[in-house]
C-alpha cells in the first residue's frame, strides 16, 4: 500500500508538508490518560495566550480552505475544530485510546492528524481532487458523493476516506476496537511546517511505543519526496 498526494495537490499547495506513520499492533486496552493530559496541557497553555484562530498553523489552513473555495469558518480543519471544542469545554470526548492520543497531539501541535484503519483501505490511498463519482460513508452510515474537485483521501476503489481534505473523515476507515494496523497522517501549510510535522510524527512514534508493542515506520513528505510505501 502506498500513501501520496497527487501532483495537482502539490502544484496548488507547494507549501504543503506532511508526516506519515504506519503502525501494527494497536489494541483498545491501552491507558493513555497521562499522555493525553500532558499534551492537552500544552494546548491549554497556548490557548490561554490566544484563541486558536490566531495560531499561524490554523491561519494557514484557513487560507488553504479559502483557496479551495470553502468558507473557513464553515468548514474548519480538524485541528481547528478540536482546539475550538477544547477551548470551550476544556476536555475532548474519549473514543479509543489511539484516537484520544492522536487528538491530544493534534491539540498540542495545532496540526490536523488523521488516523485510518488500513484494513478498510483498498489499494493505495491518495490525497487528490474528486471526480464526483467517489463514495463516502458518514459516521451515521449514510453514503455521499464528494463534490467534483473537492480534495479527498481516495483509495483504489474510489472510496473517499476523508472529505474537504482535513475537514471530515469517513466512518469507513475510522479506528474501532478491532483495529490493529493504522496509517496516521499529519499535514500542515504554515511556515516551518516541515519541521513541525516531523516533530509531531517523532512525538507520536515515541508515544505509541510507550503504550503498545507496535512496529512503526515513518516518512516525511514533500513535493520532492511525495510517496510513502507502507509495510505489508
PDB file of C-alpha atoms in Angstrom:
ATOM      1  CA  UNK A   1       0.000   0.000   0.000  1.00  0.00           C
ATOM      2  CA  UNK A   2       1.204   3.466  -0.862  1.00  0.00           C
ATOM      3  CA  UNK A   3       0.164   6.857   0.502  1.00  0.00           C
ATOM      4  CA  UNK A   4       0.719  10.002  -1.530  1.00  0.00           C
ATOM      5  CA  UNK A   5      -0.583  13.384  -2.645  1.00  0.00           C
ATOM      6  CA  UNK A   6      -1.386  13.928  -6.305  1.00  0.00           C
ATOM      7  CA  UNK A   7       0.758  16.158  -8.499  1.00  0.00           C
ATOM      8  CA  UNK A   8      -2.171  18.572  -8.754  1.00  0.00           C
ATOM      9  CA  UNK A   9      -2.237  18.970  -4.968  1.00  0.00           C
ATOM     10  CA  UNK A  10       1.490  19.735  -4.870  1.00  0.00           C
ATOM     11  CA  UNK A  11       1.075  22.250  -7.695  1.00  0.00           C
ATOM     12  CA  UNK A  12      -1.766  24.006  -5.905  1.00  0.00           C
ATOM     13  CA  UNK A  13      -0.176  23.817  -2.445  1.00  0.00           C
ATOM     14  CA  UNK A  14       3.624  23.788  -2.855  1.00  0.00           C
ATOM     15  CA  UNK A  15       3.991  24.860   0.788  1.00  0.00           C
ATOM     16  CA  UNK A  16       2.363  21.623   1.977  1.00  0.00           C
ATOM     17  CA  UNK A  17       4.430  19.398   4.248  1.00  0.00           C
ATOM     18  CA  UNK A  18       3.219  16.124   5.691  1.00  0.00           C
ATOM     19  CA  UNK A  19       4.327  13.398   8.016  1.00  0.00           C
ATOM     20  CA  UNK A  20       3.046   9.839   7.857  1.00  0.00           C
ATOM     21  CA  UNK A  21       3.317   6.875  10.184  1.00  0.00           C
ATOM     22  CA  UNK A  22       2.129   3.300   9.903  1.00  0.00           C
ATOM     23  CA  UNK A  23       1.864   1.104  12.968  1.00  0.00           C
ATOM     24  CA  UNK A  24       0.886  -2.512  13.530  1.00  0.00           C
ATOM     25  CA  UNK A  25      -0.020  -3.891  16.956  1.00  0.00           C
ATOM     26  CA  UNK A  26      -2.699  -1.455  18.160  1.00  0.00           C
ATOM     27  CA  UNK A  27      -5.436  -2.515  20.573  1.00  0.00           C
ATOM     28  CA  UNK A  28      -8.136  -0.764  22.569  1.00  0.00           C
ATOM     29  CA  UNK A  29      -6.806  -1.678  26.032  1.00  0.00           C
ATOM     30  CA  UNK A  30      -4.023   0.895  26.458  1.00  0.00           C
ATOM     31  CA  UNK A  31      -4.226   3.566  29.163  1.00  0.00           C
ATOM     32  CA  UNK A  32      -3.232   6.857  27.538  1.00  0.00           C
ATOM     33  CA  UNK A  33      -4.782   9.249  30.050  1.00  0.00           C
ATOM     34  CA  UNK A  34      -1.490  10.570  31.433  1.00  0.00           C
ATOM     35  CA  UNK A  35      -0.175  11.275  27.936  1.00  0.00           C
ATOM     36  CA  UNK A  36      -3.461  12.867  26.868  1.00  0.00           C
ATOM     37  CA  UNK A  37      -3.378  15.132  29.930  1.00  0.00           C
ATOM     38  CA  UNK A  38       0.178  16.216  29.157  1.00  0.00           C
ATOM     39  CA  UNK A  39      -0.496  17.112  25.533  1.00  0.00           C
ATOM     40  CA  UNK A  40      -3.787  18.777  26.467  1.00  0.00           C
ATOM     41  CA  UNK A  41      -1.943  20.943  28.986  1.00  0.00           C
ATOM     42  CA  UNK A  42       0.362  22.184  26.213  1.00  0.00           C
ATOM     43  CA  UNK A  43      -2.673  23.193  24.168  1.00  0.00           C
ATOM     44  CA  UNK A  44      -4.328  24.776  27.195  1.00  0.00           C
ATOM     45  CA  UNK A  45      -1.297  26.932  27.913  1.00  0.00           C
ATOM     46  CA  UNK A  46      -1.208  28.151  24.326  1.00  0.00           C
ATOM     47  CA  UNK A  47      -4.940  28.854  24.271  1.00  0.00           C
ATOM     48  CA  UNK A  48      -4.542  30.919  27.424  1.00  0.00           C
ATOM     49  CA  UNK A  49      -2.393  33.309  25.375  1.00  0.00           C
ATOM     50  CA  UNK A  50      -4.503  33.456  22.195  1.00  0.00           C
ATOM     51  CA  UNK A  51      -7.514  31.865  20.532  1.00  0.00           C
ATOM     52  CA  UNK A  52      -6.891  29.124  18.005  1.00  0.00           C
ATOM     53  CA  UNK A  53      -7.871  31.395  15.115  1.00  0.00           C
ATOM     54  CA  UNK A  54      -4.705  33.412  15.809  1.00  0.00           C
ATOM     55  CA  UNK A  55      -2.356  30.434  15.583  1.00  0.00           C
ATOM     56  CA  UNK A  56      -0.237  30.503  12.403  1.00  0.00           C
ATOM     57  CA  UNK A  57      -0.925  26.795  11.845  1.00  0.00           C
ATOM     58  CA  UNK A  58      -4.682  27.437  11.845  1.00  0.00           C
ATOM     59  CA  UNK A  59      -4.455  30.634   9.803  1.00  0.00           C
ATOM     60  CA  UNK A  60      -2.554  28.753   7.107  1.00  0.00           C
ATOM     61  CA  UNK A  61      -5.293  26.125   6.857  1.00  0.00           C
ATOM     62  CA  UNK A  62      -7.933  28.860   6.728  1.00  0.00           C
ATOM     63  CA  UNK A  63      -6.122  30.389   3.763  1.00  0.00           C
ATOM     64  CA  UNK A  64      -5.888  26.938   2.206  1.00  0.00           C
ATOM     65  CA  UNK A  65      -9.619  26.335   2.613  1.00  0.00           C
ATOM     66  CA  UNK A  66     -10.331  29.719   1.042  1.00  0.00           C
ATOM     67  CA  UNK A  67      -8.187  28.738  -1.950  1.00  0.00           C
ATOM     68  CA  UNK A  68     -10.316  25.586  -2.251  1.00  0.00           C
ATOM     69  CA  UNK A  69     -13.426  27.773  -2.423  1.00  0.00           C
ATOM     70  CA  UNK A  70     -14.612  26.888   1.086  1.00  0.00           C
ATOM     71  CA  UNK A  71     -15.660  29.303   3.821  1.00  0.00           C
ATOM     72  CA  UNK A  72     -13.012  28.795   6.540  1.00  0.00           C
ATOM     73  CA  UNK A  73     -15.452  29.431   9.391  1.00  0.00           C
ATOM     74  CA  UNK A  74     -17.989  26.979   7.932  1.00  0.00           C
ATOM     75  CA  UNK A  75     -15.527  24.206   7.120  1.00  0.00           C
ATOM     76  CA  UNK A  76     -12.767  24.084   9.714  1.00  0.00           C
ATOM     77  CA  UNK A  77      -9.662  21.934   9.605  1.00  0.00           C
ATOM     78  CA  UNK A  78      -9.740  19.057  12.072  1.00  0.00           C
ATOM     79  CA  UNK A  79      -7.149  20.722  14.304  1.00  0.00           C
ATOM     80  CA  UNK A  80      -9.092  23.975  14.476  1.00  0.00           C
ATOM     81  CA  UNK A  81     -12.313  22.117  15.297  1.00  0.00           C
ATOM     82  CA  UNK A  82     -10.568  20.193  18.086  1.00  0.00           C
ATOM     83  CA  UNK A  83      -8.939  23.301  19.546  1.00  0.00           C
ATOM     84  CA  UNK A  84     -12.198  25.219  19.420  1.00  0.00           C
ATOM     85  CA  UNK A  85     -14.056  22.451  21.237  1.00  0.00           C
ATOM     86  CA  UNK A  86     -11.267  22.045  23.770  1.00  0.00           C
ATOM     87  CA  UNK A  87     -11.228  25.799  24.473  1.00  0.00           C
ATOM     88  CA  UNK A  88     -14.989  25.776  25.053  1.00  0.00           C
ATOM     89  CA  UNK A  89     -15.286  22.526  27.021  1.00  0.00           C
ATOM     90  CA  UNK A  90     -11.750  22.024  28.430  1.00  0.00           C
ATOM     91  CA  UNK A  91     -11.914  18.326  27.504  1.00  0.00           C
ATOM     92  CA  UNK A  92     -12.438  16.137  24.455  1.00  0.00           C
ATOM     93  CA  UNK A  93     -14.675  13.040  24.370  1.00  0.00           C
ATOM     94  CA  UNK A  94     -12.904   9.708  24.770  1.00  0.00           C
ATOM     95  CA  UNK A  95     -13.333   7.472  21.722  1.00  0.00           C
ATOM     96  CA  UNK A  96     -10.460   4.950  21.534  1.00  0.00           C
ATOM     97  CA  UNK A  97      -7.010   5.143  23.180  1.00  0.00           C
ATOM     98  CA  UNK A  98      -5.245   5.719  19.854  1.00  0.00           C
ATOM     99  CA  UNK A  99      -7.735   8.318  18.655  1.00  0.00           C
ATOM    100  CA  UNK A 100      -7.623  10.053  22.036  1.00  0.00           C
ATOM    101  CA  UNK A 101      -3.819  10.171  21.898  1.00  0.00           C
ATOM    102  CA  UNK A 102      -3.762  11.487  18.323  1.00  0.00           C
ATOM    103  CA  UNK A 103      -6.386  14.119  19.142  1.00  0.00           C
ATOM    104  CA  UNK A 104      -4.318  15.314  22.101  1.00  0.00           C
ATOM    105  CA  UNK A 105      -1.160  15.512  19.988  1.00  0.00           C
ATOM    106  CA  UNK A 106      -3.116  17.394  17.333  1.00  0.00           C
ATOM    107  CA  UNK A 107      -4.173  19.863  20.032  1.00  0.00           C
ATOM    108  CA  UNK A 108      -0.595  20.323  21.220  1.00  0.00           C
ATOM    109  CA  UNK A 109       0.780  20.945  17.713  1.00  0.00           C
ATOM    110  CA  UNK A 110      -2.314  22.677  16.235  1.00  0.00           C
ATOM    111  CA  UNK A 111      -1.879  20.391  13.209  1.00  0.00           C
ATOM    112  CA  UNK A 112      -4.598  18.065  11.848  1.00  0.00           C
ATOM    113  CA  UNK A 113      -3.930  14.376  12.414  1.00  0.00           C
ATOM    114  CA  UNK A 114      -5.933  11.689  10.586  1.00  0.00           C
ATOM    115  CA  UNK A 115      -5.970   8.031  11.639  1.00  0.00           C
ATOM    116  CA  UNK A 116      -7.070   5.306   9.215  1.00  0.00           C
ATOM    117  CA  UNK A 117      -7.647   1.596   9.782  1.00  0.00           C
ATOM    118  CA  UNK A 118      -5.575   0.189   6.921  1.00  0.00           C
ATOM    119  CA  UNK A 119      -7.747  -2.945   6.662  1.00  0.00           C
ATOM    120  CA  UNK A 120     -10.538  -0.753   5.332  1.00  0.00           C
ATOM    121  CA  UNK A 121      -8.422   0.878   2.604  1.00  0.00           C
ATOM    122  CA  UNK A 122      -8.458  -0.767  -0.834  1.00  0.00           C
ATOM    123  CA  UNK A 123      -5.166  -0.432  -2.705  1.00  0.00           C
ATOM    124  CA  UNK A 124      -3.304   2.865  -2.453  1.00  0.00           C
ATOM    125  CA  UNK A 125      -4.535   5.975  -0.653  1.00  0.00           C
ATOM    126  CA  UNK A 126      -4.060   9.368  -2.287  1.00  0.00           C
ATOM    127  CA  UNK A 127      -4.991  12.940  -1.433  1.00  0.00           C
ATOM    128  CA  UNK A 128      -6.440  14.233  -4.702  1.00  0.00           C
ATOM    129  CA  UNK A 129      -9.267  16.155  -6.281  1.00  0.00           C
ATOM    130  CA  UNK A 130     -12.545  14.261  -6.510  1.00  0.00           C
ATOM    131  CA  UNK A 131     -14.244  13.430  -9.781  1.00  0.00           C
ATOM    132  CA  UNK A 132     -17.640  13.464  -8.066  1.00  0.00           C
ATOM    133  CA  UNK A 133     -18.187   9.740  -8.576  1.00  0.00           C
ATOM    134  CA  UNK A 134     -16.452   8.585  -5.386  1.00  0.00           C
ATOM    135  CA  UNK A 135     -18.450   7.280  -2.445  1.00  0.00           C
ATOM    136  CA  UNK A 136     -18.100   8.484   1.138  1.00  0.00           C
ATOM    137  CA  UNK A 137     -19.579   6.802   4.218  1.00  0.00           C
ATOM    138  CA  UNK A 138     -20.591   9.111   7.068  1.00  0.00           C
ATOM    139  CA  UNK A 139     -20.277   8.137  10.731  1.00  0.00           C
ATOM    140  CA  UNK A 140     -24.055   7.840  10.693  1.00  0.00           C
ATOM    141  CA  UNK A 141     -23.913   5.186   7.978  1.00  0.00           C
ATOM    142  CA  UNK A 142     -25.124   7.353   5.088  1.00  0.00           C
ATOM    143  CA  UNK A 143     -23.458   7.308   1.675  1.00  0.00           C
ATOM    144  CA  UNK A 144     -22.465  10.580  -0.015  1.00  0.00           C
ATOM    145  CA  UNK A 145     -20.647  11.702  -3.143  1.00  0.00           C
ATOM    146  CA  UNK A 146     -17.950  14.363  -2.746  1.00  0.00           C
ATOM    147  CA  UNK A 147     -18.285  17.426  -4.965  1.00  0.00           C
ATOM    148  CA  UNK A 148     -16.188  17.440  -8.162  1.00  0.00           C
ATOM    149  CA  UNK A 149     -12.730  18.962  -7.474  1.00  0.00           C
ATOM    150  CA  UNK A 150     -13.191  18.639  -3.703  1.00  0.00           C
ATOM    151  CA  UNK A 151      -9.954  17.497  -2.048  1.00  0.00           C
ATOM    152  CA  UNK A 152     -10.393  13.981  -0.670  1.00  0.00           C
ATOM    153  CA  UNK A 153      -8.426  10.972   0.543  1.00  0.00           C
ATOM    154  CA  UNK A 154      -9.319   8.370  -2.097  1.00  0.00           C
ATOM    155  CA  UNK A 155      -8.444   4.677  -2.266  1.00  0.00           C
ATOM    156  CA  UNK A 156      -8.082   2.346  -5.233  1.00  0.00           C
ATOM    157  CA  UNK A 157     -11.792   1.553  -5.360  1.00  0.00           C
ATOM    158  CA  UNK A 158     -12.891   5.179  -5.481  1.00  0.00           C
ATOM    159  CA  UNK A 159     -13.926   5.367  -1.845  1.00  0.00           C
ATOM    160  CA  UNK A 160     -13.328   8.677  -0.088  1.00  0.00           C
ATOM    161  CA  UNK A 161     -11.858   8.255   3.391  1.00  0.00           C
ATOM    162  CA  UNK A 162     -11.956  11.987   4.123  1.00  0.00           C
ATOM    163  CA  UNK A 163     -13.848  14.914   2.627  1.00  0.00           C
ATOM    164  CA  UNK A 164     -12.729  18.528   2.274  1.00  0.00           C
ATOM    165  CA  UNK A 165      -9.158  17.464   2.927  1.00  0.00           C
ATOM    166  CA  UNK A 166      -8.657  17.782   6.707  1.00  0.00           C
ATOM    167  CA  UNK A 167     -12.255  18.679   7.487  1.00  0.00           C
ATOM    168  CA  UNK A 168     -14.246  15.454   7.708  1.00  0.00           C
ATOM    169  CA  UNK A 169     -13.094  11.829   7.990  1.00  0.00           C
ATOM    170  CA  UNK A 170     -15.129   8.819   6.842  1.00  0.00           C
ATOM    171  CA  UNK A 171     -16.693   6.314   9.172  1.00  0.00           C
ATOM    172  CA  UNK A 172     -15.490   3.512   6.888  1.00  0.00           C
ATOM    173  CA  UNK A 173     -11.846   3.506   7.998  1.00  0.00           C
ATOM    174  CA  UNK A 174     -12.329   5.008  11.464  1.00  0.00           C
ATOM    175  CA  UNK A 175     -10.459   3.294  14.292  1.00  0.00           C
ATOM    176  CA  UNK A 176     -12.566   0.787  16.234  1.00  0.00           C
ATOM    177  CA  UNK A 177     -11.969  -1.888  18.869  1.00  0.00           C
ATOM    178  CA  UNK A 178     -10.931  -4.424  16.237  1.00  0.00           C
ATOM    179  CA  UNK A 179      -8.348  -2.106  14.632  1.00  0.00           C
ATOM    180  CA  UNK A 180      -4.784  -3.454  14.672  1.00  0.00           C
ATOM    181  CA  UNK A 181      -2.943  -1.641  11.848  1.00  0.00           C
ATOM    182  CA  UNK A 182      -3.194   2.075  11.129  1.00  0.00           C
ATOM    183  CA  UNK A 183      -1.950   4.824   8.859  1.00  0.00           C
ATOM    184  CA  UNK A 184      -1.605   8.193  10.595  1.00  0.00           C
ATOM    185  CA  UNK A 185      -1.154  11.380   8.560  1.00  0.00           C
ATOM    186  CA  UNK A 186      -0.312  14.905   9.756  1.00  0.00           C
ATOM    187  CA  UNK A 187      -0.413  17.793   7.250  1.00  0.00           C
ATOM    188  CA  UNK A 188       0.450  21.472   7.557  1.00  0.00           C
ATOM    189  CA  UNK A 189       0.706  24.560   5.350  1.00  0.00           C
ATOM    190  CA  UNK A 190       2.337  27.157   7.624  1.00  0.00           C
ATOM    191  CA  UNK A 191       5.923  28.403   7.584  1.00  0.00           C
ATOM    192  CA  UNK A 192       8.018  25.771   9.343  1.00  0.00           C
ATOM    193  CA  UNK A 193       5.517  23.029   8.531  1.00  0.00           C
ATOM    194  CA  UNK A 194       8.235  20.554   7.594  1.00  0.00           C
ATOM    195  CA  UNK A 195       9.979  20.807  10.943  1.00  0.00           C
ATOM    196  CA  UNK A 196       6.723  20.773  12.893  1.00  0.00           C
ATOM    197  CA  UNK A 197       5.218  17.749  11.151  1.00  0.00           C
ATOM    198  CA  UNK A 198       8.496  15.888  11.621  1.00  0.00           C
ATOM    199  CA  UNK A 199       8.438  16.694  15.355  1.00  0.00           C
ATOM    200  CA  UNK A 200       4.814  15.640  15.568  1.00  0.00           C
ATOM    201  CA  UNK A 201       5.486  12.274  13.925  1.00  0.00           C
ATOM    202  CA  UNK A 202       8.527  11.654  16.140  1.00  0.00           C
ATOM    203  CA  UNK A 203       6.459  12.531  19.217  1.00  0.00           C
ATOM    204  CA  UNK A 204       3.681  10.236  18.079  1.00  0.00           C
ATOM    205  CA  UNK A 205       6.054   7.347  17.355  1.00  0.00           C
ATOM    206  CA  UNK A 206       7.535   7.669  20.856  1.00  0.00           C
ATOM    207  CA  UNK A 207       4.079   7.795  22.441  1.00  0.00           C
ATOM    208  CA  UNK A 208       2.914   4.739  20.514  1.00  0.00           C
ATOM    209  CA  UNK A 209       5.975   2.780  21.608  1.00  0.00           C
ATOM    210  CA  UNK A 210       5.210   3.629  25.255  1.00  0.00           C
ATOM    211  CA  UNK A 211       1.654   2.324  25.071  1.00  0.00           C
ATOM    212  CA  UNK A 212       1.633  -0.518  22.533  1.00  0.00           C
ATOM    213  CA  UNK A 213       4.050  -3.231  21.349  1.00  0.00           C
ATOM    214  CA  UNK A 214       3.974  -1.731  17.868  1.00  0.00           C
ATOM    215  CA  UNK A 215       6.053  -1.952  14.739  1.00  0.00           C
ATOM    216  CA  UNK A 216       6.350   1.578  13.340  1.00  0.00           C
ATOM    217  CA  UNK A 217       7.548   3.116  10.064  1.00  0.00           C
ATOM    218  CA  UNK A 218       7.529   6.858   9.347  1.00  0.00           C
ATOM    219  CA  UNK A 219       8.046   9.233   6.437  1.00  0.00           C
ATOM    220  CA  UNK A 220       8.378  12.981   5.863  1.00  0.00           C
ATOM    221  CA  UNK A 221       6.532  14.003   2.693  1.00  0.00           C
ATOM    222  CA  UNK A 222       7.181  16.956   0.419  1.00  0.00           C
ATOM    223  CA  UNK A 223       6.929  17.601  -3.308  1.00  0.00           C
ATOM    224  CA  UNK A 224      10.452  16.218  -3.731  1.00  0.00           C
ATOM    225  CA  UNK A 225       9.679  13.093  -1.697  1.00  0.00           C
ATOM    226  CA  UNK A 226       5.974  12.562  -2.047  1.00  0.00           C
ATOM    227  CA  UNK A 227       5.288   8.840  -1.549  1.00  0.00           C
ATOM    228  CA  UNK A 228       5.165   6.588   1.492  1.00  0.00           C
ATOM    229  CA  UNK A 229       5.338   2.846   0.977  1.00  0.00           C
ATOM    230  CA  UNK A 230       3.616   1.119   3.878  1.00  0.00           C
ATOM    231  CA  UNK A 231       4.991  -2.168   5.094  1.00  0.00           C
ATOM    232  CA  UNK A 232       2.832  -5.145   4.210  1.00  0.00           C
TER     233      UNK A 232
END
